[in-house]
CSV table of C-alpha atoms and ligand atoms in Angstrom, one decimal:
chain,number,residue,atom,x,y,z
A,1,MET,CA,0.1,0.0,0.2
A,2,ARG,CA,2.7,2.5,0.9
A,3,ASN,CA,4.5,1.7,-1.9
A,4,LEU,CA,1.2,2.1,-4.3
A,5,PHE,CA,1.2,5.4,-2.6
A,6,SER,CA,4.7,7.0,-2.9
A,7,ARG,CA,4.6,5.6,-6.4
A,8,LEU,CA,1.3,7.7,-7.0
A,9,GLN,CA,3.2,10.8,-5.2
A,10,GLY,CA,6.2,10.3,-7.5
A,11,ARG,CA,4.0,10.2,-10.8
A,12,VAL,CA,2.1,13.4,-9.4
A,13,LYS,CA,5.6,15.1,-8.5
A,14,THR,CA,6.9,14.2,-12.1
A,15,ARG,CA,3.7,16.0,-13.6
A,16,VAL,CA,4.3,18.9,-11.4
A,17,LYS,CA,8.0,19.0,-12.6
A,18,ARG,CA,6.8,18.5,-16.2
A,19,GLU,CA,4.6,21.5,-16.0
A,20,ILE,CA,7.2,23.8,-14.4
A,21,ILE,CA,9.5,22.9,-17.0
A,22,ARG,CA,7.0,23.6,-19.8
A,23,HIS,CA,5.9,27.0,-18.3
A,24,HIS,CA,9.5,28.3,-18.5
A,25,ARG,CA,10.1,26.7,-21.9
A,26,ARG,CA,6.6,28.5,-23.0
A,27,ARG,CA,7.8,32.0,-21.6
A,28,GLY,CA,10.9,31.7,-23.6
A,29,SER,CA,12.7,33.8,-20.8
A,30,VAL,CA,16.2,32.8,-20.0
A,31,LEU,CA,17.2,31.7,-16.6
A,32,PHE,CA,20.4,32.5,-15.0
A,33,SER,CA,22.4,30.1,-13.1
A,34,ASP,CA,25.3,31.5,-10.9
A,35,THR,CA,28.2,29.3,-10.5
A,36,THR,CA,30.6,32.2,-9.4
A,37,LEU,CA,30.7,30.2,-5.9
A,38,ARG,CA,31.8,27.1,-7.4
A,39,ASP,CA,33.4,27.3,-10.7
A,40,GLY,CA,34.3,30.7,-9.9
A,41,GLU,CA,36.0,29.9,-6.5
A,42,GLN,CA,37.9,27.2,-8.5
A,43,MET,CA,39.9,29.8,-9.8
A,44,PRO,CA,43.3,29.9,-8.1
A,45,GLY,CA,43.7,32.5,-5.4
A,46,ALA,CA,39.9,33.3,-5.6
A,47,THR,CA,38.9,31.0,-2.4
A,48,LEU,CA,36.0,32.6,-0.1
A,49,GLU,CA,35.5,31.9,3.3
A,50,PRO,CA,32.0,30.6,4.0
A,51,ASP,CA,30.1,34.0,5.1
A,52,ASP,CA,31.9,35.9,2.2
A,53,LYS,CA,29.9,33.3,0.3
A,54,VAL,CA,26.7,34.2,2.1
A,55,ARG,CA,27.2,37.6,1.5
A,56,ILE,CA,27.9,37.1,-2.3
A,57,ALA,CA,24.8,34.6,-2.4
A,58,MET,CA,22.6,37.1,-0.9
A,59,ALA,CA,23.7,39.8,-3.3
A,60,LEU,CA,23.0,37.2,-6.3
A,61,ASP,CA,19.6,36.5,-4.7
A,62,GLU,CA,19.1,40.5,-4.9
A,63,LEU,CA,20.3,40.4,-8.7
A,64,GLY,CA,17.6,37.9,-9.3
A,65,VAL,CA,19.4,34.9,-10.5
A,66,HIS,CA,17.6,31.7,-11.1
A,67,SER,CA,19.5,29.1,-9.3
A,68,LEU,CA,23.0,29.1,-7.3
A,69,ASP,CA,25.5,26.6,-7.7
A,70,ALA,CA,26.4,26.8,-4.0
A,71,GLY,CA,29.6,24.6,-4.0
A,72,PHE,CA,31.1,20.9,-4.2
A,73,PRO,CA,30.2,19.1,-0.8
A,74,ALA,CA,32.0,16.4,-1.1
A,75,SER,CA,35.2,18.2,-2.0
A,76,SER,CA,35.7,20.0,1.6
A,77,GLU,CA,33.9,20.8,5.3
A,78,ALA,CA,34.2,24.6,4.3
A,79,ASP,CA,32.1,23.7,1.1
A,80,CYS,CA,29.4,22.0,3.3
A,81,GLU,CA,29.3,24.5,6.1
A,82,ALA,CA,29.1,27.3,3.3
A,83,ILE,CA,26.3,25.6,1.4
A,84,ARG,CA,24.5,25.1,5.0
A,85,LYS,CA,24.6,28.7,5.7
A,86,MET,CA,23.4,29.7,2.2
A,87,ALA,CA,20.5,27.4,2.4
A,88,LYS,CA,19.1,29.0,5.3
A,89,VAL,CA,19.4,32.4,4.2
A,90,VAL,CA,18.8,32.8,0.4
A,91,LYS,CA,15.2,33.3,-0.3
A,92,ARG,CA,14.5,32.9,-4.0
A,93,PRO,CA,17.0,31.1,-6.1
A,94,VAL,CA,17.2,27.2,-6.2
A,95,VAL,CA,20.4,26.3,-4.3
A,96,THR,CA,22.3,23.5,-5.9
A,97,ALA,CA,25.1,21.3,-5.1
A,98,LEU,CA,27.5,19.9,-7.3
A,99,CYS,CA,27.9,16.1,-7.0
A,100,ARG,CA,29.9,13.1,-8.9
A,101,THR,CA,27.7,10.7,-10.2
A,102,LEU,CA,28.4,8.7,-6.6
A,103,PRO,CA,25.5,8.0,-4.3
A,104,ALA,CA,28.1,9.0,-1.5
A,105,ASP,CA,28.4,12.7,-3.2
A,106,ILE,CA,24.5,13.0,-3.4
A,107,ASP,CA,24.2,11.8,0.3
A,108,ALA,CA,26.5,14.8,1.2
A,109,ALA,CA,24.5,17.3,-0.7
A,110,GLU,CA,21.3,16.0,0.8
A,111,ASP,CA,23.0,16.4,4.2
A,112,ALA,CA,24.3,19.8,3.5
A,113,LEU,CA,20.8,21.1,1.7
A,114,GLN,CA,18.5,19.3,4.2
A,115,GLU,CA,17.2,22.6,6.0
A,116,ARG,CA,16.0,23.9,2.5
A,117,VAL,CA,12.5,23.5,0.9
A,118,ARG,CA,12.1,20.8,-1.5
A,119,HIS,CA,11.6,22.6,-4.7
A,120,LYS,CA,14.3,25.4,-3.7
A,121,ARG,CA,17.2,22.8,-3.8
A,122,GLY,CA,18.9,20.6,-6.0
A,123,VAL,CA,21.7,18.5,-7.1
A,124,SER,CA,24.0,19.1,-10.2
A,125,LEU,CA,25.6,15.6,-11.3
A,126,PHE,CA,28.6,15.4,-13.8
A,127,CYS,CA,30.3,12.8,-15.3
A,128,GLY,CA,33.0,13.0,-17.9
A,129,THR,CA,31.5,11.4,-21.3
A,130,SER,CA,34.4,12.4,-23.7
A,131,PRO,CA,36.8,9.9,-25.0
A,132,LEU,CA,39.5,11.7,-23.1
A,133,HIS,CA,37.4,11.4,-20.0
A,134,ARG,CA,36.3,7.9,-20.5
A,135,LYS,CA,39.7,6.5,-21.1
A,136,ASP,CA,42.3,8.6,-19.2
A,137,LYS,CA,40.2,9.4,-16.4
A,138,LEU,CA,37.5,7.1,-15.5
A,139,GLN,CA,38.7,3.9,-17.5
A,140,LYS,CA,35.2,3.0,-18.4
A,141,ASP,CA,33.7,2.3,-21.8
A,142,LYS,CA,30.5,3.9,-23.2
A,143,ALA,CA,28.1,1.5,-21.9
A,144,ALA,CA,29.6,1.7,-18.3
A,145,VAL,CA,29.8,5.4,-18.3
A,146,LEU,CA,25.9,5.6,-19.3
A,147,LYS,CA,25.2,3.1,-16.6
A,148,LEU,CA,27.2,5.2,-13.8
A,149,ILE,CA,25.3,8.3,-15.1
A,150,VAL,CA,21.8,6.7,-15.3
A,151,ASP,CA,22.3,5.0,-12.1
A,152,ALA,CA,23.1,8.1,-10.1
A,153,VAL,CA,20.3,10.1,-11.8
A,154,CYS,CA,17.6,7.1,-10.4
A,155,TYR,CA,19.4,7.8,-7.1
A,156,ALA,CA,19.4,11.7,-7.3
A,157,THR,CA,15.9,11.9,-8.3
A,158,GLU,CA,14.8,9.6,-5.6
A,159,ARG,CA,16.0,12.3,-3.1
A,160,PHE,CA,15.9,15.4,-4.8
A,161,GLU,CA,12.9,17.1,-7.1
A,162,ILE,CA,15.4,19.2,-8.9
A,163,VAL,CA,18.4,17.1,-10.1
A,164,ALA,CA,20.6,18.5,-13.5
A,165,CYS,CA,22.6,16.3,-15.2
A,166,SER,CA,25.9,17.3,-17.1
A,167,PRO,CA,28.1,15.1,-19.5
A,168,GLU,CA,31.4,16.8,-18.3
A,169,ASP,CA,33.5,17.8,-21.5
A,170,ALA,CA,30.0,17.7,-23.7
A,171,SER,CA,31.8,19.7,-26.5
A,172,ARG,CA,34.5,17.0,-27.0
A,173,THR,CA,32.0,14.2,-26.7
A,174,GLU,CA,31.1,12.2,-29.8
A,175,LEU,CA,27.6,13.7,-30.6
A,176,ASP,CA,25.7,10.4,-30.9
A,177,PHE,CA,26.9,9.3,-27.8
A,178,LEU,CA,25.9,13.0,-25.9
A,179,CYS,CA,22.7,12.4,-27.5
A,180,GLU,CA,22.0,9.0,-26.0
A,181,VAL,CA,23.3,10.1,-22.6
A,182,TYR,CA,21.0,13.0,-22.8
A,183,ARG,CA,18.0,10.6,-24.1
A,184,GLU,CA,18.7,8.4,-21.1
A,185,VAL,CA,18.8,10.5,-18.1
A,186,ILE,CA,15.8,12.7,-19.3
A,187,ASP,CA,14.0,9.3,-19.5
A,188,ALA,CA,15.3,8.9,-15.7
A,189,GLY,CA,13.8,11.9,-14.7
A,190,VAL,CA,16.3,14.9,-14.5
A,191,SER,CA,14.9,18.3,-14.4
A,192,THR,CA,18.0,20.0,-16.6
A,193,ILE,CA,20.5,18.4,-19.2
A,194,GLY,CA,23.8,20.6,-19.2
A,195,PHE,CA,26.0,21.3,-22.0
A,196,PRO,CA,29.4,22.1,-20.4
A,197,ASP,CA,32.2,23.2,-23.1
A,198,THR,CA,34.7,22.2,-20.0
A,199,VAL,CA,37.9,23.5,-21.7
A,200,GLY,CA,36.5,26.2,-23.6
A,201,VAL,CA,37.0,24.9,-27.1
A,202,MET,CA,33.6,26.3,-28.8
A,203,THR,CA,33.1,29.0,-31.2
A,204,PRO,CA,29.8,30.6,-32.1
A,205,ASP,CA,29.3,28.4,-35.1
A,206,LYS,CA,30.5,25.3,-33.6
A,207,VAL,CA,27.7,25.9,-30.6
A,208,ARG,CA,25.1,26.7,-33.4
A,209,ASP,CA,25.7,23.2,-35.1
A,210,THR,CA,26.2,21.2,-32.2
A,211,LEU,CA,23.1,22.6,-30.4
A,212,ARG,CA,20.8,22.2,-33.7
A,213,TYR,CA,22.3,18.5,-33.7
A,214,ILE,CA,21.1,18.0,-30.5
A,215,HIS,CA,17.6,19.3,-30.7
A,216,ASP,CA,17.2,17.1,-33.8
A,217,ASN,CA,18.4,13.8,-32.1
A,218,VAL,CA,17.3,14.1,-28.6
A,219,PRO,CA,13.3,13.6,-29.0
A,220,ASN,CA,12.5,13.9,-25.4
A,221,ILE,CA,14.2,17.0,-25.1
A,222,ASP,CA,11.3,19.1,-24.2
A,223,LYS,CA,10.7,17.6,-21.1
A,224,ALA,CA,14.0,19.1,-19.3
A,225,LEU,CA,15.5,22.5,-19.4
A,226,PHE,CA,18.7,23.0,-21.6
A,227,ALA,CA,21.5,24.7,-19.8
A,228,VAL,CA,24.5,26.0,-21.3
A,229,HIS,CA,28.0,26.3,-19.5
A,230,PHE,CA,31.0,27.6,-21.3
A,231,HIS,CA,34.5,28.8,-20.6
A,232,ASN,CA,36.4,31.5,-22.1
A,233,ASP,CA,39.6,29.8,-23.1
A,234,LEU,CA,39.2,31.1,-26.8
A,235,GLY,CA,37.5,34.7,-25.5
A,236,CYS,CA,34.3,33.1,-26.9
A,237,ALA,CA,32.4,32.8,-23.5
A,238,VAL,CA,29.8,35.1,-24.1
A,239,ALA,CA,29.1,35.3,-27.5
A,240,ASN,CA,28.9,31.5,-27.2
A,241,THR,CA,26.3,31.8,-24.2
A,242,LEU,CA,24.4,34.4,-26.6
A,243,GLU,CA,24.6,31.6,-29.6
A,244,GLY,CA,23.3,29.1,-27.0
A,245,ILE,CA,20.2,31.4,-26.1
A,246,LEU,CA,19.4,31.5,-30.1
A,247,GLU,CA,19.6,28.0,-30.2
A,248,GLY,CA,16.9,27.0,-27.6
A,249,ALA,CA,19.3,27.0,-24.2
A,250,ASN,CA,16.6,27.8,-21.2
A,251,VAL,CA,19.3,28.3,-18.8
A,252,VAL,CA,22.7,30.2,-19.1
A,253,GLN,CA,25.5,29.2,-16.3
A,254,CYS,CA,27.8,32.2,-15.7
A,255,THR,CA,29.9,33.6,-13.1
A,256,VAL,CA,30.1,37.3,-11.9
A,257,ASN,CA,33.3,39.1,-13.6
A,258,GLY,CA,33.7,35.8,-15.5
A,259,ILE,CA,35.7,34.1,-13.0
A,260,GLY,CA,36.6,30.8,-12.8
A,261,GLU,CA,38.8,27.8,-13.8
A,262,ARG,CA,41.5,29.1,-16.4
A,263,ALA,CA,40.7,31.8,-18.4
A,264,GLY,CA,37.1,32.1,-16.5
A,265,ASN,CA,33.6,31.2,-17.4
A,266,THR,CA,30.9,33.3,-19.0
A,267,SER,CA,30.4,36.5,-17.5
A,268,LEU,CA,27.1,37.1,-16.0
A,269,GLU,CA,27.0,40.9,-16.2
A,270,GLU,CA,28.0,40.9,-20.1
A,271,VAL,CA,25.4,38.4,-21.2
A,272,ALA,CA,22.8,40.0,-18.9
A,273,VAL,CA,23.7,43.5,-20.5
A,274,ALA,CA,23.9,42.2,-24.2
A,275,MET,CA,20.4,40.6,-23.6
A,276,SER,CA,19.0,43.7,-22.4
A,277,LEU,CA,20.2,45.7,-25.6
A,278,HIS,CA,18.8,43.2,-27.8
A,279,PRO,CA,15.4,41.7,-26.3
A,280,GLU,CA,13.9,41.0,-29.6
A,281,LEU,CA,17.0,38.7,-30.2
A,282,TYR,CA,17.3,37.1,-27.1
A,283,GLY,CA,14.4,37.6,-24.9
A,284,PRO,CA,14.1,38.6,-21.6
A,285,ALA,CA,16.3,38.3,-19.1
A,286,GLU,CA,14.5,36.3,-16.1
A,287,ARG,CA,14.1,39.2,-13.4
A,288,ILE,CA,17.8,40.2,-13.6
A,289,ASP,CA,17.9,43.8,-12.0
A,290,LEU,CA,20.7,45.5,-13.9
A,291,THR,CA,21.1,48.2,-11.6
A,292,GLN,CA,22.8,45.6,-9.2
A,293,LEU,CA,25.4,44.2,-11.7
A,294,VAL,CA,28.1,47.0,-11.0
A,295,PRO,CA,28.0,46.7,-7.3
A,296,ILE,CA,27.9,43.0,-7.3
A,297,CYS,CA,30.8,42.7,-9.7
A,298,ARG,CA,32.7,45.1,-7.1
A,299,MET,CA,31.8,43.0,-4.5
A,300,VAL,CA,33.1,39.7,-5.8
A,301,SER,CA,36.3,41.5,-7.0
A,302,GLU,CA,37.0,42.6,-3.3
A,303,LEU,CA,35.9,39.4,-1.6
A,304,THR,CA,37.7,36.9,-4.0
A,305,GLY,CA,41.0,39.4,-4.5
A,306,VAL,CA,40.7,39.1,-8.1
A,307,PRO,CA,41.2,42.5,-9.4
A,308,LEU,CA,38.8,43.8,-12.1
A,309,PRO,CA,40.7,44.6,-15.2
A,310,ILE,CA,40.2,48.4,-15.9
A,311,ASN,CA,38.6,47.9,-19.6
A,312,LYS,CA,36.5,45.0,-18.0
A,313,PRO,CA,33.0,45.3,-19.8
A,314,VAL,CA,30.1,46.7,-17.8
A,315,ALA,CA,32.3,47.3,-14.4
A,316,GLY,CA,35.7,48.2,-15.5
A,317,GLN,CA,37.0,51.5,-14.3
A,318,THR,CA,37.4,53.0,-17.8
A,319,VAL,CA,34.2,51.8,-19.2
A,320,PHE,CA,32.1,55.4,-18.5
A,321,ALA,CA,35.4,57.5,-18.8
A,322,THR,CA,37.1,59.2,-21.7
A,323,GLU,CA,40.0,61.4,-22.2
A,324,ALA,CA,39.5,62.1,-26.1
A,325,GLY,CA,38.4,65.8,-27.0
A,326,ILE,CA,35.7,64.7,-29.7
A,327,HIS,CA,34.0,61.8,-27.4
A,328,GLN,CA,33.8,64.4,-24.5
A,329,ASP,CA,32.3,66.9,-26.4
A,330,GLY,CA,29.8,64.4,-27.8
A,331,LEU,CA,29.1,62.8,-24.3
A,332,LEU,CA,28.4,66.6,-23.3
A,333,LYS,CA,25.9,67.3,-25.8
A,334,ASN,CA,24.1,63.8,-25.2
A,335,PRO,CA,25.7,60.7,-23.5
A,336,ASP,CA,24.5,58.4,-26.1
A,337,THR,CA,26.5,60.2,-28.7
A,338,TYR,CA,29.3,57.4,-27.4
A,339,LEU,CA,28.1,55.2,-24.9
A,340,PRO,CA,26.3,51.9,-25.7
A,341,PHE,CA,24.3,52.1,-22.1
A,342,ARG,CA,24.4,54.4,-19.7
A,343,PRO,CA,25.9,54.1,-16.5
A,344,GLU,CA,22.6,54.0,-14.7
A,345,HIS,CA,21.7,51.2,-16.6
A,346,VAL,CA,24.0,48.8,-14.9
A,347,GLY,CA,24.5,50.7,-11.7
A,348,ALA,CA,27.5,52.4,-12.3
A,349,ASP,CA,28.6,55.9,-10.9
A,350,ARG,CA,28.7,58.8,-13.6
A,351,ILE,CA,30.3,59.4,-16.8
A,352,GLU,CA,33.8,60.6,-16.0
A,353,LEU,CA,35.5,63.1,-18.5
A,354,VAL,CA,39.3,62.5,-17.7
A,355,LEU,CA,41.3,65.6,-18.2
A,356,GLY,CA,44.7,65.0,-19.7
A,357,ARG,CA,46.7,65.6,-23.0
A,358,HIS,CA,43.6,64.3,-25.5
A,359,SER,CA,41.2,66.4,-23.8
A,360,GLY,CA,39.3,69.3,-25.2
A,361,ARG,CA,38.2,72.7,-24.4
A,362,ARG,CA,34.7,71.8,-23.9
A,363,ALA,CA,35.3,69.0,-21.0
A,364,VAL,CA,37.8,71.6,-19.3
A,365,GLU,CA,35.2,74.4,-19.1
A,366,HIS,CA,32.4,72.1,-17.8
A,367,ARG,CA,34.7,70.6,-15.3
A,368,LEU,CA,35.6,74.3,-14.2
A,369,THR,CA,31.9,75.1,-14.1
A,370,GLU,CA,31.3,72.2,-12.1
A,371,LEU,CA,33.9,73.2,-9.6
A,372,GLY,CA,32.4,76.5,-9.4
A,373,LEU,CA,35.4,78.5,-11.3
A,374,GLN,CA,34.5,81.1,-13.5
A,375,LEU,CA,37.2,81.9,-15.8
A,376,ASP,CA,37.4,84.2,-19.1
A,377,GLU,CA,38.0,82.8,-22.4
A,378,SER,CA,42.1,83.5,-22.3
A,379,HIS,CA,42.4,82.0,-18.8
A,380,VAL,CA,40.4,78.9,-19.9
A,381,THR,CA,43.0,78.6,-22.9
A,382,ALA,CA,45.7,78.9,-20.7
A,383,VAL,CA,44.4,76.0,-18.4
A,384,LEU,CA,43.9,74.1,-21.7
A,385,GLU,CA,47.5,74.4,-22.9
A,386,ALA,CA,48.7,73.7,-19.4
A,387,ILE,CA,46.9,70.4,-19.4
A,388,LYS,CA,48.1,69.4,-22.8
A,389,SER,CA,51.6,69.9,-21.8
A,390,GLN,CA,51.4,67.6,-18.7
A,391,PRO,CA,53.6,64.5,-19.2
A,392,LYS,CA,52.6,61.5,-20.9
A,393,GLY,CA,50.0,59.2,-18.6
A,394,THR,CA,49.4,62.0,-16.0
A,395,TYR,CA,45.7,63.0,-15.5
A,396,VAL,CA,44.3,66.3,-14.0
A,397,ASN,CA,42.5,65.5,-11.2
A,398,ASP,CA,40.3,68.3,-9.4
A,399,GLU,CA,43.1,69.3,-6.9
A,400,ARG,CA,45.5,69.5,-9.8
A,401,LEU,CA,43.0,71.4,-12.1
A,402,ARG,CA,42.7,74.1,-8.9
A,403,ALA,CA,46.3,74.3,-9.1
A,404,ILE,CA,46.7,75.0,-12.4
A,405,VAL,CA,43.9,77.6,-12.3
A,406,SER,CA,45.3,79.5,-9.5
A,407,ASP,CA,48.8,79.6,-11.3
A,408,VAL,CA,47.4,80.9,-14.7
A,409,THR,CA,44.9,83.4,-12.9
A,410,THR,CA,48.1,84.7,-10.6
A,411,ARG,CA,50.7,84.5,-13.4
A,412,GLU,CA,48.8,86.9,-15.5
A,413,GLY,CA,47.7,88.8,-12.6
B,501,MN,MN1,33.1,24.6,-15.5
């Protein structure tokens, strides 16, 4: 009797799950799955203390990510502690834990996530499927690898409602075998299948061809969500992710600032902003509050100790700064002349007109007025000349500008 009841209960749950998946697929919105706290933290030197992870997780919750890859419970006690803490405080996102296809890993995830409600927790299973991983890492043939994966999925679906499964090194796996793995794990009840480009070898055209092949050869693909996960070894992670969206990816896995293994992962802020500029192409980014992007980029940089390159798209220091006279003049007339988007769009401070050798008269006059310094035309010319004669690479901050003004005006009486 109990057996029959639990089987019925299982069937109802499966139907509810299928409905949720269909709902997300129908809406066509793209869900952000953040892996800053797992893949991002794997970057050498980016190790985070559990309390720092909690701060970032709360900021990601506010930002509006759909799920959080919170860590790898089997890897360390610190990971377990961080996952337990996050599971308690994070509100909206699904919190997932990474597991190998081993019952012990799934048990560890269950233990770390036990305080979280069932529909807000999940496991993310991975197992290498490429010839390299099968032969040199796992020493198993295709059939044995497939059995290992399906057995783990069955074990996981008995314990979790949300189960994602990613064939590791998918981008270097034979396409027919990859599709076979997807078909089997969907039949075994996963909610999400992942396509990890584990070593970052894909280019946008490759993504298009591969994803089309998968969609054509996995007949049950609409019963699960499709997630893409790119690494930036060729500098193509964001472009690949956008192409993935065009080819039907429902979930994009990203990290803040693109931190992660080797050359890093897909940068969350870059994908979100690209989507916001071209919604007709990529559809809406589910719930992402773009104005929180720059603050979270800075927070992650500060807590991980991984500096932001000054020209990092979206959050870098020079993204809204210019020294060039023509650009400064245009920006003063209308900021959109020389910007793809305004600072307030992504929560950045303001446009900065840097005064230096390349600056023009308009920007100098503008800054002088902002500082309340009224100068006649000849004095402005003298100030501009003084700025242009500064040594290479020096910028005139407000203090220096005041000194130049005082010098010019006293010199000429
Ligand atoms: Mn990865």
